[in-house]
Short mmCIF file of C-alpha atoms and ligand atoms in Angstrom, two decimals:
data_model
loop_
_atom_site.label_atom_id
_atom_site.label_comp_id
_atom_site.label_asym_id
_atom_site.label_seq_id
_atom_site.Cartn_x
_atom_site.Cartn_y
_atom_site.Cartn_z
CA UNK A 279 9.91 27.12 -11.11
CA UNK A 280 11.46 24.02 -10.36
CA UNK A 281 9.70 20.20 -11.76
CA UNK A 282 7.40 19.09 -8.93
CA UNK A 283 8.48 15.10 -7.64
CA UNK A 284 5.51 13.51 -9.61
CA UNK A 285 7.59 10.04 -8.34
CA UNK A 286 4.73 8.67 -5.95
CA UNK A 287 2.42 8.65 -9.00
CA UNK A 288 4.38 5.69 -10.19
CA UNK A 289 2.15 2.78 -10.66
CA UNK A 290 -1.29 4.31 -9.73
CA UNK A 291 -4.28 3.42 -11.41
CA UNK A 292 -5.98 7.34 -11.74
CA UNK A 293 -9.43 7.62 -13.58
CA UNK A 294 -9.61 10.83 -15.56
CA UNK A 295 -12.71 12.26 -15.78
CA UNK A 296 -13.09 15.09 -18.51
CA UNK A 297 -16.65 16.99 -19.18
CA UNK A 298 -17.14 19.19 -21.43
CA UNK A 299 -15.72 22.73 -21.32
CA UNK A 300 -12.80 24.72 -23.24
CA UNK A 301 -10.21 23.53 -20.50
CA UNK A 302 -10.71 20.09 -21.93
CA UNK A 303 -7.92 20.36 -24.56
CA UNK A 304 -5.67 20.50 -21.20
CA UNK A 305 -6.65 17.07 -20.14
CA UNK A 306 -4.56 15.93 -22.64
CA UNK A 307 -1.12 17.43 -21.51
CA UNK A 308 -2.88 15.85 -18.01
CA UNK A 309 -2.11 12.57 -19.19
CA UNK A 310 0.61 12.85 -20.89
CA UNK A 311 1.99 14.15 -17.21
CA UNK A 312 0.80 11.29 -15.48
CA UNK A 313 1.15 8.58 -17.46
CA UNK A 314 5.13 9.89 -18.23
CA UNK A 315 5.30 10.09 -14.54
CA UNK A 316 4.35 6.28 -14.62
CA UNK A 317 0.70 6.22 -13.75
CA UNK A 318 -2.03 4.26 -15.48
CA UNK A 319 -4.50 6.15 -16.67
CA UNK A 320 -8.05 5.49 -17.71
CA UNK A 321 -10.06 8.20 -19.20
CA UNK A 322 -14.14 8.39 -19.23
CA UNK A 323 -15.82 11.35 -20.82
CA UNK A 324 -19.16 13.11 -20.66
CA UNK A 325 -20.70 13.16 -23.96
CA UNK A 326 -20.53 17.12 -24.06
CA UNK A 327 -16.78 16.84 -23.35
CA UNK A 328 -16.73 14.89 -26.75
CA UNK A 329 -17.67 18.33 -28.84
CA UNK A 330 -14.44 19.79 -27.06
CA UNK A 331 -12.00 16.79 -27.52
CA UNK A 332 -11.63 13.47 -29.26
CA UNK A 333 -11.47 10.31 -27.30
CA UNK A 334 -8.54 9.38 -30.26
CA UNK A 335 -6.24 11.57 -28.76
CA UNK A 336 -6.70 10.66 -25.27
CA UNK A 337 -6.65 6.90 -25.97
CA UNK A 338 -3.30 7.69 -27.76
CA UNK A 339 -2.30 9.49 -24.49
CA UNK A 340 -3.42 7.09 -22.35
CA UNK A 341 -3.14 3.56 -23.90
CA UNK A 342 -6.18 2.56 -22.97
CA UNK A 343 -9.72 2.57 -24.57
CA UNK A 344 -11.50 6.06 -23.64
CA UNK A 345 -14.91 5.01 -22.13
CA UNK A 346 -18.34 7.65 -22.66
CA UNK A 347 -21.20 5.36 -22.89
CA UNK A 348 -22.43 2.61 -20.66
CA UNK A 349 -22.29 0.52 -23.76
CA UNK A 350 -20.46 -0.40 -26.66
CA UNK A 351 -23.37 0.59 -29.41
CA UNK A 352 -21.98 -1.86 -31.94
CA UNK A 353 -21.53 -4.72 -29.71
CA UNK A 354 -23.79 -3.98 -26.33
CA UNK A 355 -20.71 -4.55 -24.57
CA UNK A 356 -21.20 -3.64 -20.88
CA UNK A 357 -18.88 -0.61 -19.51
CA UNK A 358 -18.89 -1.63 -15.23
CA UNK A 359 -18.67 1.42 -14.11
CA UNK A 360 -18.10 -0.12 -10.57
CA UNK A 361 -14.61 -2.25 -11.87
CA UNK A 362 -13.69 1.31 -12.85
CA UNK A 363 -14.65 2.78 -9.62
CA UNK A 364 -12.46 0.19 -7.53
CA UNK A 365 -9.47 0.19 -10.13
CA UNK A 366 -8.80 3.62 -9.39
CA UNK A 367 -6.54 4.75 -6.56
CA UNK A 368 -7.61 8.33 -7.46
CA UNK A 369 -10.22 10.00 -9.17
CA UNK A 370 -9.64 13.11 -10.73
CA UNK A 371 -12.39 15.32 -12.49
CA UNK A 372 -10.43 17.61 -14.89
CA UNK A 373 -11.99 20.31 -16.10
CA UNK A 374 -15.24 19.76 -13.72
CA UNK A 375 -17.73 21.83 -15.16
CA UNK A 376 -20.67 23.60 -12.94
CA UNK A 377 -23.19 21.12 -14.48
CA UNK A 378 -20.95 17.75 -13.44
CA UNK A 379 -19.97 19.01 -10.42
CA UNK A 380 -24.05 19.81 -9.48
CA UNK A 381 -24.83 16.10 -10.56
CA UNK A 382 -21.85 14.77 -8.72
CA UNK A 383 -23.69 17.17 -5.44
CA UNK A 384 -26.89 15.56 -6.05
CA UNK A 385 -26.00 12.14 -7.77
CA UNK A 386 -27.30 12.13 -11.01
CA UNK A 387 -26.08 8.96 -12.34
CA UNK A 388 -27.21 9.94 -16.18
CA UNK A 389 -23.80 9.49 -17.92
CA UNK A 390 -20.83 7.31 -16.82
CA UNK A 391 -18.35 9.67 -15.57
CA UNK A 392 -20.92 10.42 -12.82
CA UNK A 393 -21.67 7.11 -11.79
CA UNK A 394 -18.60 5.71 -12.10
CA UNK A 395 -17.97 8.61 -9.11
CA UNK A 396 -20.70 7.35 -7.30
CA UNK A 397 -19.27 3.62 -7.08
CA UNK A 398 -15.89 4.76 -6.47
CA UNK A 399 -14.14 4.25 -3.21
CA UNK A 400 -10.73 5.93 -4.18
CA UNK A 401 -10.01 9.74 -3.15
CA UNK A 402 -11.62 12.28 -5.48
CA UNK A 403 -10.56 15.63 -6.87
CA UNK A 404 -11.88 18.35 -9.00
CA UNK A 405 -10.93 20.94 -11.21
CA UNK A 406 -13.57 23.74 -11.52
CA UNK A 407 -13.62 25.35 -15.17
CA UNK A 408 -16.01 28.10 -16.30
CA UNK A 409 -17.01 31.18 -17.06
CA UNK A 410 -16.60 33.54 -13.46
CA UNK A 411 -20.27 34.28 -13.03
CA UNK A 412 -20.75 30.52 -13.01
CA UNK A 413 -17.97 29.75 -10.77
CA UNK A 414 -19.33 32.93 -7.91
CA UNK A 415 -23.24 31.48 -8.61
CA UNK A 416 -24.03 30.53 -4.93
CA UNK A 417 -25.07 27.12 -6.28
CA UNK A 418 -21.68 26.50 -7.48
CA UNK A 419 -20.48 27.66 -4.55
CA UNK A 420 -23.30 25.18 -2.59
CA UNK A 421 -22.28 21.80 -4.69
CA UNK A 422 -18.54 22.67 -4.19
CA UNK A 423 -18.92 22.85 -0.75
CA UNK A 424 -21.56 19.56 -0.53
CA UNK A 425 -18.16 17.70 -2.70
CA UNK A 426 -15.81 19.06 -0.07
CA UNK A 427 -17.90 18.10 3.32
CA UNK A 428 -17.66 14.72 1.45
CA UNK A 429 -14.15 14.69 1.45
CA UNK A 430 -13.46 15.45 -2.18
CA UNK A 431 -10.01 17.90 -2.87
CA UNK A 432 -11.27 20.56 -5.16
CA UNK A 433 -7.92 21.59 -6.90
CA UNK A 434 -9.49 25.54 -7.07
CA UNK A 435 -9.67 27.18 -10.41
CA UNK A 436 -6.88 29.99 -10.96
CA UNK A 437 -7.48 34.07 -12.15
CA UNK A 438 -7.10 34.54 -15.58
CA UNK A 439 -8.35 35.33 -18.86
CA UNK A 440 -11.50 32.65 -19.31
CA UNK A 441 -13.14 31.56 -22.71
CA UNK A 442 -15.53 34.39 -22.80
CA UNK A 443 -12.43 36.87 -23.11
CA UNK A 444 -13.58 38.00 -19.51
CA UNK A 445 -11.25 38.08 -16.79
CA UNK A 446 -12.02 36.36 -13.37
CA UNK A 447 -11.85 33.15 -11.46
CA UNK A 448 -12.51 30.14 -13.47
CA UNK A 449 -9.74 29.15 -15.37
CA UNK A 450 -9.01 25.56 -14.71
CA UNK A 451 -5.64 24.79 -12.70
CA UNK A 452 -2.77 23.76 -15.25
CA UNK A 453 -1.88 19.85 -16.07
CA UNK A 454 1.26 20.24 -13.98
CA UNK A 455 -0.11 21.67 -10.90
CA UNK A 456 -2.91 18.64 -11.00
CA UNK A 457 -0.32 16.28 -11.31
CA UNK A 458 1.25 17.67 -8.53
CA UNK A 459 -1.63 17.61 -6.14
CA UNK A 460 -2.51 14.39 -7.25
CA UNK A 461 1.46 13.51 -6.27
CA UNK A 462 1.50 15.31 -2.59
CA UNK A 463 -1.78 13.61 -2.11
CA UNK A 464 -0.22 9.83 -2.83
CA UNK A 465 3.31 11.19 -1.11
CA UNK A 466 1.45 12.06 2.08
CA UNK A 467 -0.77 9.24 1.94
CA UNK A 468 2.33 6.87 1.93
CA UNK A 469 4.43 8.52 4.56
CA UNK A 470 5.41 6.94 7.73
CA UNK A 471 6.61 10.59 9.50
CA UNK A 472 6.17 10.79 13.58
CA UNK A 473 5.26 6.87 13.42
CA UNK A 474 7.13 4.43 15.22
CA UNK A 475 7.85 0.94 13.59
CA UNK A 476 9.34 -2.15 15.30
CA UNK A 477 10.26 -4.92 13.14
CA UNK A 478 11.32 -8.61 13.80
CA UNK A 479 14.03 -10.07 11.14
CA UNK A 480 15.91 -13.04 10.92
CA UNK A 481 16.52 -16.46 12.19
CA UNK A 482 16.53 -17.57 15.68
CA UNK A 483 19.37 -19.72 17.21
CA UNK A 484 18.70 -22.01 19.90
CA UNK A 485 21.80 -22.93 22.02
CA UNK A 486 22.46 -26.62 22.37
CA UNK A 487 25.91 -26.38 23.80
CA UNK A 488 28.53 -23.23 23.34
CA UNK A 489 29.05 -23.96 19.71
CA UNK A 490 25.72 -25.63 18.57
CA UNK A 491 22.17 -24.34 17.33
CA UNK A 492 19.31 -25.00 16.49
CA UNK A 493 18.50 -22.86 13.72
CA UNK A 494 17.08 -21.91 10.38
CA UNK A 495 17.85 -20.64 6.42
CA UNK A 496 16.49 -17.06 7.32
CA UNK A 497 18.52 -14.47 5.66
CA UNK A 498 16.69 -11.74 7.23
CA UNK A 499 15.97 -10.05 3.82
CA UNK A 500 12.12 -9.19 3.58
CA UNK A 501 12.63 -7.51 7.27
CA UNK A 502 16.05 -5.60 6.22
CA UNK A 503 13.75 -4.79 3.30
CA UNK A 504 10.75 -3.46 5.27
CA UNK A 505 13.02 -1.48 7.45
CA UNK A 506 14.70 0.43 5.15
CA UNK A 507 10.97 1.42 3.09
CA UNK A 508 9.56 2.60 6.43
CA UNK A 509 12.77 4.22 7.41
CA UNK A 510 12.94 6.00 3.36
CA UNK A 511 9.34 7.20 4.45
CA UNK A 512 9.89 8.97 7.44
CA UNK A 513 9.38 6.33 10.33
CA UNK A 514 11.39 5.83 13.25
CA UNK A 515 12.53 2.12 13.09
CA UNK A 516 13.72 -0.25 15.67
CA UNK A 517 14.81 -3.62 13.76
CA UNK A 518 15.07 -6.87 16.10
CA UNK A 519 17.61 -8.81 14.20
CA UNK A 520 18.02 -12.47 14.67
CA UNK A 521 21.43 -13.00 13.32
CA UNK A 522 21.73 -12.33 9.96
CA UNK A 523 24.82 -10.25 7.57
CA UNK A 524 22.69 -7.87 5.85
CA UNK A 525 23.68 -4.89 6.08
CA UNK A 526 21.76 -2.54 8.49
CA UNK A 527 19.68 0.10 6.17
CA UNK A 528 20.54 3.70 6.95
CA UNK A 529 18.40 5.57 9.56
CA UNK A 530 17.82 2.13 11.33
CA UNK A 531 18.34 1.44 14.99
CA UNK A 532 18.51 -2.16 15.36
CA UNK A 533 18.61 -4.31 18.62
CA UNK A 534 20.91 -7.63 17.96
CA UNK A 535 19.19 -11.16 19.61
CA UNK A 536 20.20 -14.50 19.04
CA UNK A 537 17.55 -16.32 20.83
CA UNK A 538 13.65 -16.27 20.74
CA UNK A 539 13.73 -15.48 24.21
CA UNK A 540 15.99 -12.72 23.83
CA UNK A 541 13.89 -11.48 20.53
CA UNK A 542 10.83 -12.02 23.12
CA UNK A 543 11.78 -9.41 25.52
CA UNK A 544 13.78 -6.51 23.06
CA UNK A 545 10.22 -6.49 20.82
CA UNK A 546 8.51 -6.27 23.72
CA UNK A 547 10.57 -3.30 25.02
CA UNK A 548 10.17 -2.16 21.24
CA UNK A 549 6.58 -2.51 20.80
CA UNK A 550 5.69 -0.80 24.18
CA UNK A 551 6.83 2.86 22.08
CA UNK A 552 5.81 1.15 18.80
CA UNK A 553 2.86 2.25 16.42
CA UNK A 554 3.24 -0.04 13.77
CA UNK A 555 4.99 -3.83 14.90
CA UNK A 556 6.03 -6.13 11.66
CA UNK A 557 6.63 -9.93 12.71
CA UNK A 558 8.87 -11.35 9.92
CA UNK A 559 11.35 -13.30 12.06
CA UNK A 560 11.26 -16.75 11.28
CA UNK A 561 11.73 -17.69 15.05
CA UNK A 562 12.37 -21.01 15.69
CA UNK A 563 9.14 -23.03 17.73
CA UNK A 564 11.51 -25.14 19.85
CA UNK A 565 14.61 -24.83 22.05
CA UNK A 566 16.89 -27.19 24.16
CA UNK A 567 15.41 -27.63 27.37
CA UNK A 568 18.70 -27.45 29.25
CA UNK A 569 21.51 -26.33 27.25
CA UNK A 570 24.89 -27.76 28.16
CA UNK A 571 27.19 -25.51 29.55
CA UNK A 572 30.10 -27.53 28.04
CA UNK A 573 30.78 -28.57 24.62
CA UNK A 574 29.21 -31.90 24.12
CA UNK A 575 31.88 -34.71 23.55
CA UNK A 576 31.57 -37.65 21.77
CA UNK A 577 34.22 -39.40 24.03
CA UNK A 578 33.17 -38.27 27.14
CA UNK A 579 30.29 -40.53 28.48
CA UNK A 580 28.87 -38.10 30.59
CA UNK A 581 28.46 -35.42 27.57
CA UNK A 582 27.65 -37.69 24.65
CA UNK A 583 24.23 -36.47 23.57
CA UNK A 584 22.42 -38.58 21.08
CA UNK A 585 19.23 -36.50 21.81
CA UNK A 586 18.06 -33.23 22.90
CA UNK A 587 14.84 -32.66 25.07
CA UNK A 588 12.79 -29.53 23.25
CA UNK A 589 10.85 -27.30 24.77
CA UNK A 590 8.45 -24.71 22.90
CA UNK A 591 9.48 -21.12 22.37
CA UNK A 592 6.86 -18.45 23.10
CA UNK A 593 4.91 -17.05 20.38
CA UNK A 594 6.39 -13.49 20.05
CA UNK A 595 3.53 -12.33 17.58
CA UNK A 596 0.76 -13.59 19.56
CA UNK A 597 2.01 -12.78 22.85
CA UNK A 598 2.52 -9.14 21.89
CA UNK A 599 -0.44 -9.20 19.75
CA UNK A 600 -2.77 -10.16 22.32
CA UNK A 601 -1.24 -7.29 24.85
CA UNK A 602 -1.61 -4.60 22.01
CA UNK A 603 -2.58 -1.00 22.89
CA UNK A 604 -5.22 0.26 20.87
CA UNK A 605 -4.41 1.83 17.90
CA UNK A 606 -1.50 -0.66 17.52
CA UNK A 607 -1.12 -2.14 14.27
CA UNK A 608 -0.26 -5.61 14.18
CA UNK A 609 1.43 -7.47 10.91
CA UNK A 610 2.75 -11.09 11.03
CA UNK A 611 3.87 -13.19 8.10
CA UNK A 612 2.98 -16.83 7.40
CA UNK A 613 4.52 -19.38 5.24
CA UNK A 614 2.65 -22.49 3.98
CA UNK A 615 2.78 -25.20 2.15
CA UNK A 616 -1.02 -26.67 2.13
CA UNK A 617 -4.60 -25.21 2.68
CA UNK A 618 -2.57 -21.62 1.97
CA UNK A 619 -5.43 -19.37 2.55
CA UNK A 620 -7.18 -20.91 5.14
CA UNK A 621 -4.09 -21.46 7.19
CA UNK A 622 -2.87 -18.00 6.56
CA UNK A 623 -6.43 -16.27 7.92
CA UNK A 624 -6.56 -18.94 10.95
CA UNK A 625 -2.95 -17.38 11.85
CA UNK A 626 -4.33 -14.00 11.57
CA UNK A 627 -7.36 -14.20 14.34
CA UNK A 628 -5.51 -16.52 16.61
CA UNK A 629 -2.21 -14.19 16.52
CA UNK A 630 -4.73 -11.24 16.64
CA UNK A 631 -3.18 -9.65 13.87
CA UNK A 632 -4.46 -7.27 11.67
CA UNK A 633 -3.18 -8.39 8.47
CA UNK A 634 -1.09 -11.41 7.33
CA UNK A 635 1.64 -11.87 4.33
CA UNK A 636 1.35 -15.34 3.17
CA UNK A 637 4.81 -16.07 1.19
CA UNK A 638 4.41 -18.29 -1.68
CA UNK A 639 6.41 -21.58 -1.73
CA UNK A 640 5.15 -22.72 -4.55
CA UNK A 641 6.19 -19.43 -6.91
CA UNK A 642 10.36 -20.20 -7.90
CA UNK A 643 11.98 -17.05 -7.01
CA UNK A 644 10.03 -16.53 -3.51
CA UNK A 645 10.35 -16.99 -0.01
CA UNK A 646 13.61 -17.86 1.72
CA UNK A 647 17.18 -16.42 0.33
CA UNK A 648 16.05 -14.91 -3.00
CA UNK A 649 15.71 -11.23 -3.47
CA UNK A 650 12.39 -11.70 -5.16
CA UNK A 651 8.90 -12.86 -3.23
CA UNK A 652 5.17 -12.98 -4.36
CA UNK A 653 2.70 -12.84 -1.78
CA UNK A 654 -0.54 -12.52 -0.83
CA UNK A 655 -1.74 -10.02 2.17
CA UNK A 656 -5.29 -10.19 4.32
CA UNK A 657 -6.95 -8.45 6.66
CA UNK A 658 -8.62 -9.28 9.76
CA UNK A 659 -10.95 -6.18 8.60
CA UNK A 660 -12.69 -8.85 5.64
CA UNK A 661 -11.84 -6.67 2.78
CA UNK A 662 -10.95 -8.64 -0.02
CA UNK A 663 -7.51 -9.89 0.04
CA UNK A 664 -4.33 -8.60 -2.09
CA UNK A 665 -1.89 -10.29 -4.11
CA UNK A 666 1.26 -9.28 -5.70
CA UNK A 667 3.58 -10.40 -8.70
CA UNK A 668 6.76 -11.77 -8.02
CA UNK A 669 9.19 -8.73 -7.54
CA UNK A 670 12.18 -7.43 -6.10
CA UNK A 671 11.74 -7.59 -1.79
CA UNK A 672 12.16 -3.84 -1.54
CA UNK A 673 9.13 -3.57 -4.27
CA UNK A 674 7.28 -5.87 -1.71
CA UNK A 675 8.17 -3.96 1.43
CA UNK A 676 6.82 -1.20 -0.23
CA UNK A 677 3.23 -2.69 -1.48
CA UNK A 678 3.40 -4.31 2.32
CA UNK A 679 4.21 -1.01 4.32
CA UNK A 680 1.01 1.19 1.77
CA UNK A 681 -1.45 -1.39 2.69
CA UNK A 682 -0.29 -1.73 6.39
CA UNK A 683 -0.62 2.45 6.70
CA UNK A 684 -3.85 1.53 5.45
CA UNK A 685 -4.86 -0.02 8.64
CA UNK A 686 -3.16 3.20 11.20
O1 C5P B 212 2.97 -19.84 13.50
P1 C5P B 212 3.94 -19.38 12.48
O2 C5P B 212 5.38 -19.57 12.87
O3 C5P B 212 3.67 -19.92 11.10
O4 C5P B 212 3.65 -17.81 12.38
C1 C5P B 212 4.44 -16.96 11.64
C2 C5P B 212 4.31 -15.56 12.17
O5 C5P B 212 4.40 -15.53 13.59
C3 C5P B 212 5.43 -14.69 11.69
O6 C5P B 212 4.92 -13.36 11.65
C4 C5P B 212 6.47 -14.87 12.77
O7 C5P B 212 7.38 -13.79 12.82
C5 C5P B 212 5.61 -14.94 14.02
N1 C5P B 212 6.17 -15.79 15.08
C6 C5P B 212 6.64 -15.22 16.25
N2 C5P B 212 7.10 -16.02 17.27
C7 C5P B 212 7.13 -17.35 17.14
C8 C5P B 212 6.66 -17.96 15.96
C9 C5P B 212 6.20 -17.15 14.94
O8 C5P B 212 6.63 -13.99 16.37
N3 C5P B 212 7.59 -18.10 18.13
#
């Protein structure tokens, strides 16, 4: 049997819960697997699943302290089990024995691998492991299905030969094959396949005469970035490219502009087929109101310009997020240099947007040219706000795109 891809596990937070059965002595190939696979991994145990397994030897595995009380009993150190809850991307419950999975049917918050379940708002799975009269009992079979009408995965229990030296159903599912659900389920949950994303890239430029613009230092880098991430998961992508020499990213159709009127009407075409529309063109706000037709001359009285009448450029964001279809999800960027936040959100209702990257100018290392950025993304929903370090733009098309499939 060939290695499952455990590589979408890299980087998620996963809270191992272990209670107290035979199987527990797997959880601790479980985290080996995940956390070599490059999750982070926090463990919490029942106090039963203590007499099975030491919380040494998971700690050791994991890095982290192994939490089973509410407190620390030497120091009355507070254990929130609702930090723990909204760390976690997923929650696993590995073995799940019949008596945790009946409290986590009914919600008996009386240890805190329970009611650290009860506060948690990531996806939850569980491994059923016990004896097979105990896994056929119809109120196993009742709280099982109670966890799964609630949405939780339960990772079913294989055939084999069980504690007791019976033989039945019961036996909890390996480390590896967890792992692997756990990866399909963050794979799947990250994948753009059947959707349609238009993006906006690049710098504007605003005709003066033949051979002069008005223009900008947009290298067109965060959008090539975004574009190829949605295209690497599965999307159909149509970039509209101010110009720009990155390279296009492979399985990219892009649409070449050189004015924001001309971006205007090829993301408007774009968005009309669009599911998903990313504004990170950096389009310029003005343009010549009437652009010579001639080169302007310096010794030619009649085309010596000394100024330029502007006009304003249409706001290709707003415009095409006001005339979104529903369902449409809407992402602009913003880039500020005071009041960061509050400018950022302001952007984000009057562009009726649904979320908003604010690039920080203040971090060395982000926003125009580099290949690293920092930023900070919210939501028109009002759930709280998320920040990044300063990494590499592909690593930030990729936190962008998982929080803006969050939104579809
Ligand atoms: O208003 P501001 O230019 O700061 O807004 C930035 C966001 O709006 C970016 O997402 C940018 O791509 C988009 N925008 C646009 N058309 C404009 C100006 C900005 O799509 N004319």
């Amino acid at each position: 049997m060939s290695a499952a891809d455990l590589s979408s596990l890299r980087g998620r937070h996963i809270v191992l819960g272990i209670s107290g059965g035979i199987a527990a002595y797997k959880s601790a190939v479980l985290v080996r697997c995940l956390v070599k696979a490059g999750a982070e991994v926090q463990v919490i145990m029942t106090p039963a699943a203590r007499e099975f397994i030491t919380p040494v030897t998971l700690s050791t595995l994991s890095g982290h302290a192994v939490i089973t009380e509410f407190f620390t009993a030497n120091t009355g150190e507070w254990h929130s089990h609702v930090d723990l809850g909204l760390w976690a991307d997923a929650f696993v419950v590995a073995p799940a024995t019949a008596c945790t999975l009946a409290k986590m049917a009914t919600g008996v918050a009386d240890n805190m691998l329970v009611t650290s379940y009860l506060a948690t708002r990531a996806k939850v799975f569980v491994a059923p492991a016990m004896d097979l009269d105990m896994m056929a009992h119809p109120s196993t079979t009742a709280n099982l299905d109670t966890l799964r009408s609630r949405g939780v995965d339960i990772i079913e229990p294989a055939e084999g030969e069980l504690a007791s030296h019976l033989r039945g159903r019961g036996r909890m599912e390996e480390p590896e094959a967890i792992a692997a659900a756990l990866a399909r389920h963050f794979a799947a949950a990250g994948s753009l396949a059947s959707r349609h994303v238009m993006i906006t890239a690049g710098p504007t430029r605003e005709r003066i005469d033949p051979v002069r613009y008005i223009g900008n230092f947009s290298t067109g880098k965060m959008g090539y970035a975004l574009a190829a991430e949605a295209a690497r998961r599965g999307a159909r992508v149509t970039l509209v490219s101010g110009p720009v020499s990155e390279p296009v990213p492979a399985g990219v159709d892009v649409v070449r502009v050189e004015s924001a009127l001309e971006m205007l009407d090829a993301a408007t075409r774009a968005a009309a087929e669009a599911d998903i529309c990313i504004f990170s063109a950096a389009v310029a706000d003005y343009r010549p109101a009437r652009p010579l037709a001639q080169k302007a001359k310096r010794e030619s009285a009649d085309r010596d310009i000394t100024s330029v009448e502007l006009v304003k450029n249409p706001d290709i964001a707003a415009t095409l997020g006001s005339a979104r279809r529903p369902g449409q999800v809407m992402v602009g960027f913003a880039l500020e240099t005071d009041h960061e936040a509050e400018a950022a959100t302001a952007k984000l209702a009057r562009k009726h947007l649904d979320m908003i990257v604010l690039n920080s100018l203040r971090d060395p290392g982000a926003g125009f040219g580099t290949d690293t950025n920092k930023v900070t993304m919210y939501f028109a929903d009002g759930r709280t706000p998320v920040a990044t370090t300063l990494k590499s733009k592909a690593d930030i098309a990729a936190d962008i795109l998982t929080q803006t499939i969050s939104l579809t």
